[in-house]
Coordinates of C-alpha atoms in Angstrom, one line a residue:
Chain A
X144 CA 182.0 134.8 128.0
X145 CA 183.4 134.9 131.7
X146 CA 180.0 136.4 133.5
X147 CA 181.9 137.2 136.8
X148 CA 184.9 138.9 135.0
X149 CA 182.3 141.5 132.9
X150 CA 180.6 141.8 136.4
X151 CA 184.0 142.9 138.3
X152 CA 184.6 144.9 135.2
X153 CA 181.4 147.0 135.1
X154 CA 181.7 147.6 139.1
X155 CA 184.8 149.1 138.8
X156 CA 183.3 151.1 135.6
X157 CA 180.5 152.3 137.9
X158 CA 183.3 152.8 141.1
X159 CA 185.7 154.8 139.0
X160 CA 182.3 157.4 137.8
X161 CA 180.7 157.2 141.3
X162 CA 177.5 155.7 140.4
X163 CA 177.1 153.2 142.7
X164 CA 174.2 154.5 144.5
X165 CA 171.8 154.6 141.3
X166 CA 172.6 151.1 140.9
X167 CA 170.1 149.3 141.9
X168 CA 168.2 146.3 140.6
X169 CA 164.8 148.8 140.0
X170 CA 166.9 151.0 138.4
X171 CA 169.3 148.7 136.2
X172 CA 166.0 146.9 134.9
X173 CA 164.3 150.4 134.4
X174 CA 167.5 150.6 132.2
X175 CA 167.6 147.6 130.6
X176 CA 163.9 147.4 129.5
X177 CA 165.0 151.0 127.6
X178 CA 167.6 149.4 125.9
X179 CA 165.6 146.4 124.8
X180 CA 162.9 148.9 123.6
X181 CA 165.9 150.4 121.7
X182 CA 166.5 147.1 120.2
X183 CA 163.1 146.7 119.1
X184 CA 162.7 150.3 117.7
X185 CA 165.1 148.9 114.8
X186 CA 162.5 145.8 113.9
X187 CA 159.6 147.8 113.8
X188 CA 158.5 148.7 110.7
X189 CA 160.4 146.0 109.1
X190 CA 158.4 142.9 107.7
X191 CA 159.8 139.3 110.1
X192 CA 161.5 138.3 106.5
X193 CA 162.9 141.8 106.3
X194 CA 164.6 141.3 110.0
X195 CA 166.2 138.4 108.5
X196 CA 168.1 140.3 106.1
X197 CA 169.9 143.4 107.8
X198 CA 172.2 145.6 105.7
X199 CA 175.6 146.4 107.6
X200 CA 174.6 149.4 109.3
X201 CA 171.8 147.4 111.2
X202 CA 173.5 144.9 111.7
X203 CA 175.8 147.2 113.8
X204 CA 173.3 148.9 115.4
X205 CA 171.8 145.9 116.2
X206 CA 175.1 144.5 118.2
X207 CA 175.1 147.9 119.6
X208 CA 171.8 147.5 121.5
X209 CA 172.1 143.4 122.0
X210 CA 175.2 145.0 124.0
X211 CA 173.4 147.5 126.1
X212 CA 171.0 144.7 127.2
X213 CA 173.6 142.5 128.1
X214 CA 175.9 144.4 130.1
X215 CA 172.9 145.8 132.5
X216 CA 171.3 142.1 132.5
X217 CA 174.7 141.0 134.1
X218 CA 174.9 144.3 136.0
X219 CA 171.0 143.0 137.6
X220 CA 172.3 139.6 138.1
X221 CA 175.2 140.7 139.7
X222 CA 173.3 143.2 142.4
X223 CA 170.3 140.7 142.3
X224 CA 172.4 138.2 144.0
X225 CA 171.7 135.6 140.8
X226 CA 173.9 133.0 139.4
X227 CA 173.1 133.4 135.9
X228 CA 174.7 129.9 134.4
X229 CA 173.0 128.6 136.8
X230 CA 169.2 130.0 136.0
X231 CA 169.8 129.7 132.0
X232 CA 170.6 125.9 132.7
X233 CA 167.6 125.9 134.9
X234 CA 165.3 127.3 132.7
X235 CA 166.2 125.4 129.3
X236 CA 165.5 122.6 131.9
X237 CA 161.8 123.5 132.5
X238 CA 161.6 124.9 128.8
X239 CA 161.8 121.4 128.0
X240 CA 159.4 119.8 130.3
X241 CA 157.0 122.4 129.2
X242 CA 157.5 122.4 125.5
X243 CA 158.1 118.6 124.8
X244 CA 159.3 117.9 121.3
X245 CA 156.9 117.0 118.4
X246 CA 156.9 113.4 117.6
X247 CA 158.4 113.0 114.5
X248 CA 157.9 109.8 111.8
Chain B
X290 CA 179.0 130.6 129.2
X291 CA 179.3 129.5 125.2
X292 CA 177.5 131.9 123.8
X293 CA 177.9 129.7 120.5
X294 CA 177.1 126.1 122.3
X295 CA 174.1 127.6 123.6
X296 CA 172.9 129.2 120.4
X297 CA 173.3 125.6 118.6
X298 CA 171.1 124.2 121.8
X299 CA 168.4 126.9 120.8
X300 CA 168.6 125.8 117.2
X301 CA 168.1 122.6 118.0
X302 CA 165.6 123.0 121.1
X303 CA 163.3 125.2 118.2
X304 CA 163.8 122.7 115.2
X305 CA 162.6 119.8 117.6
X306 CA 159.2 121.5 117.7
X307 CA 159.1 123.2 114.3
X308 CA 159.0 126.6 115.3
X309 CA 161.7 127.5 113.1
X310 CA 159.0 129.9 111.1
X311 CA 158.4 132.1 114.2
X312 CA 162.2 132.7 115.2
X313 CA 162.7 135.8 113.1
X314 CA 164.7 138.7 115.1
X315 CA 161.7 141.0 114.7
X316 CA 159.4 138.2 116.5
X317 CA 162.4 137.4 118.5
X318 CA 163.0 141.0 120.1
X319 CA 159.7 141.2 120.6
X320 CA 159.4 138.2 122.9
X321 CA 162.7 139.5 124.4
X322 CA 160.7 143.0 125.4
X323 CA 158.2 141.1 127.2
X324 CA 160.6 139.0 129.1
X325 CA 162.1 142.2 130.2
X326 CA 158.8 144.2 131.5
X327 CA 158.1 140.6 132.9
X328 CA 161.5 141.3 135.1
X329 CA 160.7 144.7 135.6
X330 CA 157.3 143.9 136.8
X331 CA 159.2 142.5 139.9
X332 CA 160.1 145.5 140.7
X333 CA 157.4 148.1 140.1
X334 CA 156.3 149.0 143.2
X335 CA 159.5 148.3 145.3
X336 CA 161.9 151.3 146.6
X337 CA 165.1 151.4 145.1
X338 CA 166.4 149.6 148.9
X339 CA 164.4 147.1 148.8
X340 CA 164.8 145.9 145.0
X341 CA 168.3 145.3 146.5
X342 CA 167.6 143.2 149.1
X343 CA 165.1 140.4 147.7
X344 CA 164.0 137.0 149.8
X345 CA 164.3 133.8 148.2
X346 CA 161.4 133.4 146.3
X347 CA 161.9 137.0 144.5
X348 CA 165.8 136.2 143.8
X349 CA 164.6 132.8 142.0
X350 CA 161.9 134.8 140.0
X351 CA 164.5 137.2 139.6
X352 CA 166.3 134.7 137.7
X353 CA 164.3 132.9 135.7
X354 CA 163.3 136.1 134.0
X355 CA 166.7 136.8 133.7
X356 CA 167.5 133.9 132.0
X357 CA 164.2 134.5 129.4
X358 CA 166.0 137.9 128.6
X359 CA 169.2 136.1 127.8
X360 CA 168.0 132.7 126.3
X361 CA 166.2 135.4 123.7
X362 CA 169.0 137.7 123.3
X363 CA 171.4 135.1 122.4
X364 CA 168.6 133.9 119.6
X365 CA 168.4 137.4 118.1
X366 CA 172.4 137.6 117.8
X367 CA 172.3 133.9 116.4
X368 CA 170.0 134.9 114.0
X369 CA 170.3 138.8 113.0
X370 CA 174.2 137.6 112.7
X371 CA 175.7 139.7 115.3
X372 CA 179.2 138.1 116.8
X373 CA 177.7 138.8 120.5
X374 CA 181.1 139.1 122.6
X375 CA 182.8 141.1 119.6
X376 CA 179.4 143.5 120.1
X377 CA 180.1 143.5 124.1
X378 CA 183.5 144.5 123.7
X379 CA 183.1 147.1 121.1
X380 CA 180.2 148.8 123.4
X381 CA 182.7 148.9 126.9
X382 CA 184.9 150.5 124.7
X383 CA 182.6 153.1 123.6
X384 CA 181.1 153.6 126.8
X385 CA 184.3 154.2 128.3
X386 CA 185.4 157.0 125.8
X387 CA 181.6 158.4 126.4
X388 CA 181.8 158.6 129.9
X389 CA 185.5 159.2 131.1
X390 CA 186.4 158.4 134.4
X391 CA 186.5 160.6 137.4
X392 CA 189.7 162.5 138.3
X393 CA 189.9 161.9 141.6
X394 CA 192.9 163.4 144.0
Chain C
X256 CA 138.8 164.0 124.5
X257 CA 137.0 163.0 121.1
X258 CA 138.8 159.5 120.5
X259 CA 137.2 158.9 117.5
X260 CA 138.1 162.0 115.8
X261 CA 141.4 161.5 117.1
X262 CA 141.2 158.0 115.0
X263 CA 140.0 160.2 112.1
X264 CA 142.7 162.6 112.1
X265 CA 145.1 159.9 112.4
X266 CA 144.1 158.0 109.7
X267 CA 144.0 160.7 107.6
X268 CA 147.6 161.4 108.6
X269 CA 148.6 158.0 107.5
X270 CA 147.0 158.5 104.5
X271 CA 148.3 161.4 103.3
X272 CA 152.3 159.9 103.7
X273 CA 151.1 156.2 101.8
X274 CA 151.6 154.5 105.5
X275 CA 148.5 152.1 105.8
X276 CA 150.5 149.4 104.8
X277 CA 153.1 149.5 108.2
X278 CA 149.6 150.2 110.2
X279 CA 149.1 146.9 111.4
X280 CA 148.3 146.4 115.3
X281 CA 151.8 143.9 115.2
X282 CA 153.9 147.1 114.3
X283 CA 151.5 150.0 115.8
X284 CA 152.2 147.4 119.5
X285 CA 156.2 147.7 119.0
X286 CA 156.0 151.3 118.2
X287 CA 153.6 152.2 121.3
X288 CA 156.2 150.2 123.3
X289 CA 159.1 151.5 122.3
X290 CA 157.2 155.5 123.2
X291 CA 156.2 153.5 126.2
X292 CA 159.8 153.1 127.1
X293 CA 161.3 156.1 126.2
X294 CA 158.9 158.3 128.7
X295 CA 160.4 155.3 131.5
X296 CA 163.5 156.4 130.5
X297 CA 163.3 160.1 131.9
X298 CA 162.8 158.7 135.2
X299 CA 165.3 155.7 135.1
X300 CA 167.7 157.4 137.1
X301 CA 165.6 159.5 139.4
X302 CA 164.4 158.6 142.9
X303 CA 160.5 158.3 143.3
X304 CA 160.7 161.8 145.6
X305 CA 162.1 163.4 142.8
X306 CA 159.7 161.5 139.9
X307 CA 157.2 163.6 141.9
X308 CA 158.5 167.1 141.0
X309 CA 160.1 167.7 137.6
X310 CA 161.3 170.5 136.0
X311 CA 159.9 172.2 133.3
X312 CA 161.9 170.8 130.9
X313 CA 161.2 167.3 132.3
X314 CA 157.6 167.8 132.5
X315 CA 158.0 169.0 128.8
X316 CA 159.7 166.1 128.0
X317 CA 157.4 163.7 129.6
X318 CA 154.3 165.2 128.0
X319 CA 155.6 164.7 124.7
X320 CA 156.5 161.2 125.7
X321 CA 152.7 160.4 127.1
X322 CA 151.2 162.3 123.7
X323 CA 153.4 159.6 121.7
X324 CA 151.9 156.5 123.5
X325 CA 148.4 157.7 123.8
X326 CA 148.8 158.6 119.9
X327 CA 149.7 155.0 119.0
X328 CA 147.1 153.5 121.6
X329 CA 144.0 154.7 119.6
X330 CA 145.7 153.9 116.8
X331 CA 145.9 150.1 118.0
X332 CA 142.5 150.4 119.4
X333 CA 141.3 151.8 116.3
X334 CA 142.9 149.1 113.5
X335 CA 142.2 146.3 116.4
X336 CA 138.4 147.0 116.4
X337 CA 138.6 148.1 120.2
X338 CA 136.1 150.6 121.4
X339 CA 138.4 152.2 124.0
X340 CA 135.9 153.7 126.3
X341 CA 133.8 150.5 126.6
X342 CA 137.4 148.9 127.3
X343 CA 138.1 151.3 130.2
X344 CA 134.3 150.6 132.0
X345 CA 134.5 147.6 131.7
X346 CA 138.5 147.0 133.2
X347 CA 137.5 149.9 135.9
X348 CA 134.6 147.3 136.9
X349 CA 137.3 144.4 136.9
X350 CA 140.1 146.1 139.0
X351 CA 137.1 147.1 142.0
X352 CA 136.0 143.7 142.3
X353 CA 139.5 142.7 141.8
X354 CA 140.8 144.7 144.3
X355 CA 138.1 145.6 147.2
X356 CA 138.5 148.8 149.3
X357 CA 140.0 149.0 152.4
X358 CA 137.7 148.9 155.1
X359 CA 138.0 151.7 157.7
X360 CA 136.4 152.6 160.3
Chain D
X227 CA 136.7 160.7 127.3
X228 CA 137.2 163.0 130.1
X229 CA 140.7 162.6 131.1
X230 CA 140.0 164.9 134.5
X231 CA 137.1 162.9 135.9
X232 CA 138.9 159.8 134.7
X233 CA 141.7 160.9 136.8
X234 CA 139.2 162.1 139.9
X235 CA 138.0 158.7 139.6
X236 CA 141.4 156.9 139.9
X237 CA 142.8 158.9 142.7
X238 CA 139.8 158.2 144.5
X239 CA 140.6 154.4 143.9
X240 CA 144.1 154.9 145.0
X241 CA 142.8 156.7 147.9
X242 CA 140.5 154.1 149.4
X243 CA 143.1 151.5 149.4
X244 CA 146.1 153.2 150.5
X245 CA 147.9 153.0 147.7
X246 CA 148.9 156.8 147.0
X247 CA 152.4 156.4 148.8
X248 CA 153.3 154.2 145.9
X249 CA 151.7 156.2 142.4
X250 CA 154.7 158.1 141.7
X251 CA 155.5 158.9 138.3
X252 CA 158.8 156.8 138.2
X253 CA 156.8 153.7 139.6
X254 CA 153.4 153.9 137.6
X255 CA 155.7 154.4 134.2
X256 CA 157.2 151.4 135.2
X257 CA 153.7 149.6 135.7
X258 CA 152.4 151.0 132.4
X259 CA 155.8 149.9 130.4
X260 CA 154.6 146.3 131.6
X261 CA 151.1 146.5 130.4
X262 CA 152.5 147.9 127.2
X263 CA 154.4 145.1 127.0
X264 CA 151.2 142.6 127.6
X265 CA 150.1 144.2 125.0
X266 CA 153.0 143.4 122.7
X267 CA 152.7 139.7 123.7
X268 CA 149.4 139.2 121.8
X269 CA 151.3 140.1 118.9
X270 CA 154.8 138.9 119.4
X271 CA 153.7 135.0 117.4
X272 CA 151.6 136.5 114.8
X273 CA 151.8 137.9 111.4
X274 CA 151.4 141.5 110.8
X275 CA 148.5 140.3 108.7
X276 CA 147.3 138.2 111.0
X277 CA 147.3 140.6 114.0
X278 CA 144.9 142.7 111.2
X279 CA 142.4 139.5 111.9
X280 CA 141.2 139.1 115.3
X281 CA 139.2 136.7 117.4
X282 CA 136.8 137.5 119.5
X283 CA 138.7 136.3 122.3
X284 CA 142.0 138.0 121.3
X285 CA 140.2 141.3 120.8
X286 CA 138.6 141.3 124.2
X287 CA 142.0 141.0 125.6
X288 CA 143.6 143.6 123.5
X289 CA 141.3 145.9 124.9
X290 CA 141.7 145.2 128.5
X291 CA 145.2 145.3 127.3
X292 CA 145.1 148.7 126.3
X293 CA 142.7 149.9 128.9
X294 CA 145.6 149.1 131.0
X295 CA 147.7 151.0 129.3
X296 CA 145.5 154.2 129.2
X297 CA 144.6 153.9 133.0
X298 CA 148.0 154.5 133.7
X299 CA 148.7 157.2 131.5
X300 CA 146.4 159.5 132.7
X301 CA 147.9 158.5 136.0
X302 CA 151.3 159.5 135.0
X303 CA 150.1 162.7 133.1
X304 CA 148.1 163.6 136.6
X305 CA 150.9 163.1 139.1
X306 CA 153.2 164.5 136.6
X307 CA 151.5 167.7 136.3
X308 CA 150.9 167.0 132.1
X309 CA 147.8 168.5 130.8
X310 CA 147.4 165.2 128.3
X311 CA 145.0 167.0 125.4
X312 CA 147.5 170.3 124.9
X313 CA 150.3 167.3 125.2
X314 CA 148.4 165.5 122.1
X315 CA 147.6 168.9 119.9
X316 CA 151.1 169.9 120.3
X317 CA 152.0 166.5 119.4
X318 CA 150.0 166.2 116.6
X319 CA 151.7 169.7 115.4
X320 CA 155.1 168.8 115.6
X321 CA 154.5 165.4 113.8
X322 CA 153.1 167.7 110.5
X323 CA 156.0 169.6 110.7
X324 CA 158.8 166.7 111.3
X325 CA 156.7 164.6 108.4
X326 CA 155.6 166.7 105.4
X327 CA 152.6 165.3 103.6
X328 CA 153.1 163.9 99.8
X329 CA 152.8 165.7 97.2
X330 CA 150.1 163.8 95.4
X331 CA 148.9 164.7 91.6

């Protein structure tokens, strides 16, 4: 996926409805914590082995909403001045240094 | 970004330390959740102005959220077996049929 | 308002629709959140001037919104083994010497 | 619990450290999604069973946990102009009607 083409994309999205001025980082993460909570909403009275299993409606629903989260996480990154490549190498980086792997036999 | 390359790194980064059991999409969009009000905590108390014009230290918090939001949302696709770029491209269609464009002179 | 009855009628609620068994505080959390997020939601796109003075549809809106989370809350302090009042003592007691007042002259 | 001294009490602790320019409804539903989501991260590694099972050390941050929660809720119902127990009765009325009881032998 080409981050700085979906960014370019959504701008003009937003240009072409005039909705520049409501987007700001506070408000694009007010947004994007609604859609995870969407996502969630589907998990939540499911047992974890359940949310293993999803039938084909779910499933969609389920792309639907890992969707909405994306597109206003780029949308923040994009407005928030952030490289986003950049901090996910960054931060499997210190994942590691925090988490070190289990010895294993 | 390799949406799949990274998912295989996350497979791999989890089997190292046996937390395989844990990385169910329920658990998974849970965790995802709390990365996101950890992002929006950033911006809680900030005008909208201001969450657009972050220093240094906020635009590198900023991103390492970010990046917990994504690293987790690229684990609940992997495993609730959603094709994540198919999902993104299915949604921009949608949302522009949703919301049409402004007619403007 | 009587938490504990409010516990009472609630799990009498449950009980009367066979729910006990999705009343764990696991899925009662995810549900509280997602309510949680749906009342951020009414003001995601609103300034914080105009957060302050809502409609009466809005206000409607929100108080069925705060009903929803405070429903789940005792819920979760209830099957937690929280005793909710005591909670709020003792975190008022934490945030004052956590925060100090101002001193003015 | 008496929401309107609760309240009294809270505006007075705004009050004495300045802080009232920033409790706007849009801004403390933003600070109570994050607790919300605090909350949610006690829970997001465990079972549903085990979240049934509680330390001593886990329940005494579950209830500062939801004490968060709550302080901020009657914030938002104050400064939103919610009266929280009519919110909760009317609540509790729509959810008989929306989910019928069984019909038990």
């Amino acid at each position: 996926m080409d981050f700085q083409a979906l960014q370019q994309r959504l701008r003009r999205f937003a240009a072409d409805r005039d909705w520049q001025p409501w987007q700001t980082p506070k408000n694009l993460a007010m947004a994007m914590t609604v859609e995870a909570a969407e996502l969630l909403e589907i998990f939540q009275w499911l047992t974890p082995e359940q949310s293993l299993s999803l039938g084909d409606d779910q499933r969609r629903h389920l792309g639907e909403e890992l969707a909405d989260v994306l597109l206003y996480l780029v949308q923040i990154a994009d407005h928030g001045g952030v490289d986003l490549e950049a901090a996910v190498e960054r931060k499997l980086a210190m994942n590691a240094v925090k988490h070190p792997p289990l010895q294993k036999p």
